[in-house]
XYZ file of C-alpha atoms in Angstrom:
187
model
C -14.927 0.623 -22.189
C -17.558 1.243 -19.534
C -16.544 -0.509 -16.310
C -19.287 -2.315 -14.445
C -17.043 -3.379 -11.593
C -14.949 -1.495 -9.031
C -11.263 -2.152 -8.406
C -10.336 -0.314 -5.208
C -8.885 -3.046 -2.982
C -5.276 -2.994 -4.163
C -5.283 -6.646 -5.219
C -7.484 -8.436 -7.801
C -8.157 -11.332 -5.382
C -9.642 -8.845 -2.881
C -11.613 -7.085 -5.619
C -12.937 -10.500 -6.649
C -13.959 -11.262 -3.043
C -15.739 -7.888 -2.949
C -18.121 -8.759 -5.789
C -20.684 -9.767 -3.195
C -21.362 -6.293 -1.856
C -22.694 -5.260 1.578
C -22.492 -8.790 2.964
C -23.919 -7.862 6.386
C -26.975 -6.046 5.061
C -28.211 -5.837 1.478
C -25.971 -8.570 -0.029
C -25.747 -7.285 -3.592
C -24.492 -9.939 -6.033
C -22.272 -8.552 -8.810
C -21.979 -11.949 -10.537
C -25.668 -12.176 -11.407
C -25.016 -13.530 -14.931
C -22.163 -15.203 -16.843
C -21.689 -11.910 -18.755
C -21.012 -10.011 -15.524
C -18.438 -12.608 -14.484
C -16.724 -12.489 -17.884
C -16.707 -8.658 -17.718
C -15.004 -8.778 -14.310
C -12.123 -10.913 -15.608
C -11.542 -8.525 -18.528
C -12.014 -5.294 -16.525
C -9.598 -6.585 -13.871
C -6.855 -6.615 -16.500
C -5.988 -10.242 -15.754
C -7.063 -11.350 -19.234
C -7.888 -9.658 -22.526
C -10.696 -12.011 -23.467
C -12.541 -14.860 -21.847
C -14.512 -17.640 -23.532
C -18.171 -17.026 -22.631
C -19.044 -18.848 -19.430
C -22.302 -20.449 -18.345
C -24.311 -20.860 -15.173
C -22.003 -23.553 -13.801
C -19.029 -21.196 -14.236
C -20.840 -18.515 -12.241
C -21.568 -21.004 -9.447
C -17.930 -22.148 -9.375
C -16.681 -18.543 -9.399
C -19.023 -17.620 -6.535
C -17.824 -20.626 -4.523
C -14.159 -19.681 -5.048
C -14.978 -16.053 -4.256
C -16.628 -16.989 -0.967
C -13.677 -19.249 -0.126
C -11.211 -16.408 -0.790
C -13.281 -14.074 1.397
C -13.361 -16.662 4.196
C -9.587 -17.169 4.054
C -9.011 -13.397 4.087
C -11.201 -13.088 7.201
C -9.443 -16.033 8.842
C -6.055 -14.433 8.151
C -7.143 -10.977 9.351
C -8.533 -12.404 12.598
C -5.561 -14.781 13.063
C -7.755 -17.891 12.990
C -6.924 -21.253 11.467
C -7.983 -21.392 7.836
C -11.390 -22.892 7.121
C -10.560 -26.307 5.600
C -13.335 -26.258 2.978
C -12.352 -22.758 1.822
C -8.684 -23.757 1.732
C -9.522 -26.797 -0.396
C -11.591 -24.746 -2.866
C -8.980 -22.030 -3.370
C -6.104 -24.497 -3.666
C -8.058 -26.639 -6.149
C -8.748 -23.573 -8.305
C -5.079 -22.498 -8.050
C -3.934 -25.964 -9.212
C -5.790 -25.583 -12.518
C -3.680 -24.247 -15.410
C -3.779 -20.432 -15.676
C -4.156 -18.521 -18.933
C -0.894 -18.090 -20.825
C -0.035 -14.695 -22.275
C 0.910 -14.729 -25.959
C 2.924 -12.253 -27.982
C 1.084 -10.859 -30.995
C 1.947 -8.152 -33.532
C -0.169 -5.790 -31.416
C 1.600 -6.783 -28.181
C 0.787 -9.107 -25.324
C -2.608 -10.834 -25.358
C -4.089 -13.239 -22.821
C -7.113 -15.296 -23.811
C -8.689 -17.493 -21.155
C -11.449 -19.855 -20.264
C -13.333 -19.060 -17.061
C -11.449 -21.903 -15.341
C -8.081 -20.421 -16.369
C -9.093 -16.927 -15.233
C -10.356 -18.330 -11.937
C -7.028 -20.114 -11.472
C -5.258 -16.755 -11.880
C -7.446 -15.165 -9.188
C -6.919 -18.107 -6.822
C -3.142 -17.923 -7.341
C -3.235 -14.204 -6.514
C -5.131 -15.047 -3.312
C -2.459 -17.629 -2.402
C 0.293 -15.047 -3.015
C -1.531 -12.351 -1.042
C -2.320 -14.517 1.973
C 1.200 -15.929 2.167
C 2.972 -12.647 1.446
C 4.108 -9.407 3.060
C 0.813 -7.517 2.610
C -1.102 -9.559 5.216
C -0.559 -6.978 8.017
C -1.928 -4.307 5.652
C -5.318 -5.999 5.141
C -8.141 -3.812 6.444
C -11.910 -3.786 6.171
C -13.577 -0.616 4.925
C -14.632 1.755 7.707
C -18.126 2.067 6.256
C -20.193 -0.452 8.289
C -22.387 -1.111 5.215
C -19.347 -2.084 3.144
C -17.528 -5.364 3.593
C -14.633 -4.819 1.187
C -11.199 -5.780 2.464
C -8.345 -3.775 0.966
C -4.564 -3.478 1.184
C -3.734 -0.274 3.077
C -0.524 1.057 1.551
C -1.202 4.624 2.708
C 1.408 6.535 4.673
C 1.169 5.414 8.291
C -1.514 2.908 7.177
C -4.228 5.423 8.067
C -6.604 4.740 5.188
C -10.167 4.186 6.452
C -12.186 3.458 3.323
C -11.993 1.017 0.442
C -12.314 4.079 -1.800
C -13.306 7.718 -1.372
C -15.737 7.577 -4.304
C -17.496 4.444 -3.140
C -17.542 4.802 0.633
C -15.451 7.651 2.020
C -17.469 10.514 0.555
C -20.823 8.900 1.410
C -19.722 8.252 4.968
C -18.278 11.752 5.441
C -21.422 13.353 3.978
C -23.643 11.308 6.320
C -21.481 12.265 9.324
C -21.630 15.935 8.288
C -25.451 15.809 7.999
C -25.650 14.121 11.421
C -23.455 16.863 12.943
C -25.615 19.576 11.352
C -28.778 17.927 12.731
C -27.153 17.670 16.160
C -26.109 21.326 16.099
C -29.559 22.561 15.054
C -31.255 20.325 17.655
C -28.897 21.674 20.333
C -29.609 25.261 19.233
C -33.354 24.615 19.413
C -33.313 23.741 23.124
């Protein structure tokens, strides 16, 4: 299956929050259609299938996503939680999640968008109330606004992912150094 979405943050709730890319600059929306939202739930591995959603589901998912992102920022910066964001995430988490079923082929989880969204919100609750909070970091690429869980040795990871940001950033820094060296040599 060809993945449309990236999962580099170490937690599906953070990957979900990262579906609005480059928040400070370009603001690229990954949930542009119900299909893209449905694909995210399946690609994340949270569910095996999701009942096709509509425009209202996309709006609700975006609202929960933005609330999760706000709560993550609040937690990282040791601020009180935004009350509206807290209400949205908790309301989504209170909805029934999808229930895995045992089939002849193994485990299978079929969901509605609301059930899948509940699962993401519950993961956000677990993350923000759990031991990984001190490990939350924002990607070192100023263009990127992904927050990830840094489980690297010595918590020295700088990028959400080498493929997405690390290599681009290192290549740009290398080109800048080369330009600087040739400019210095020219004087």
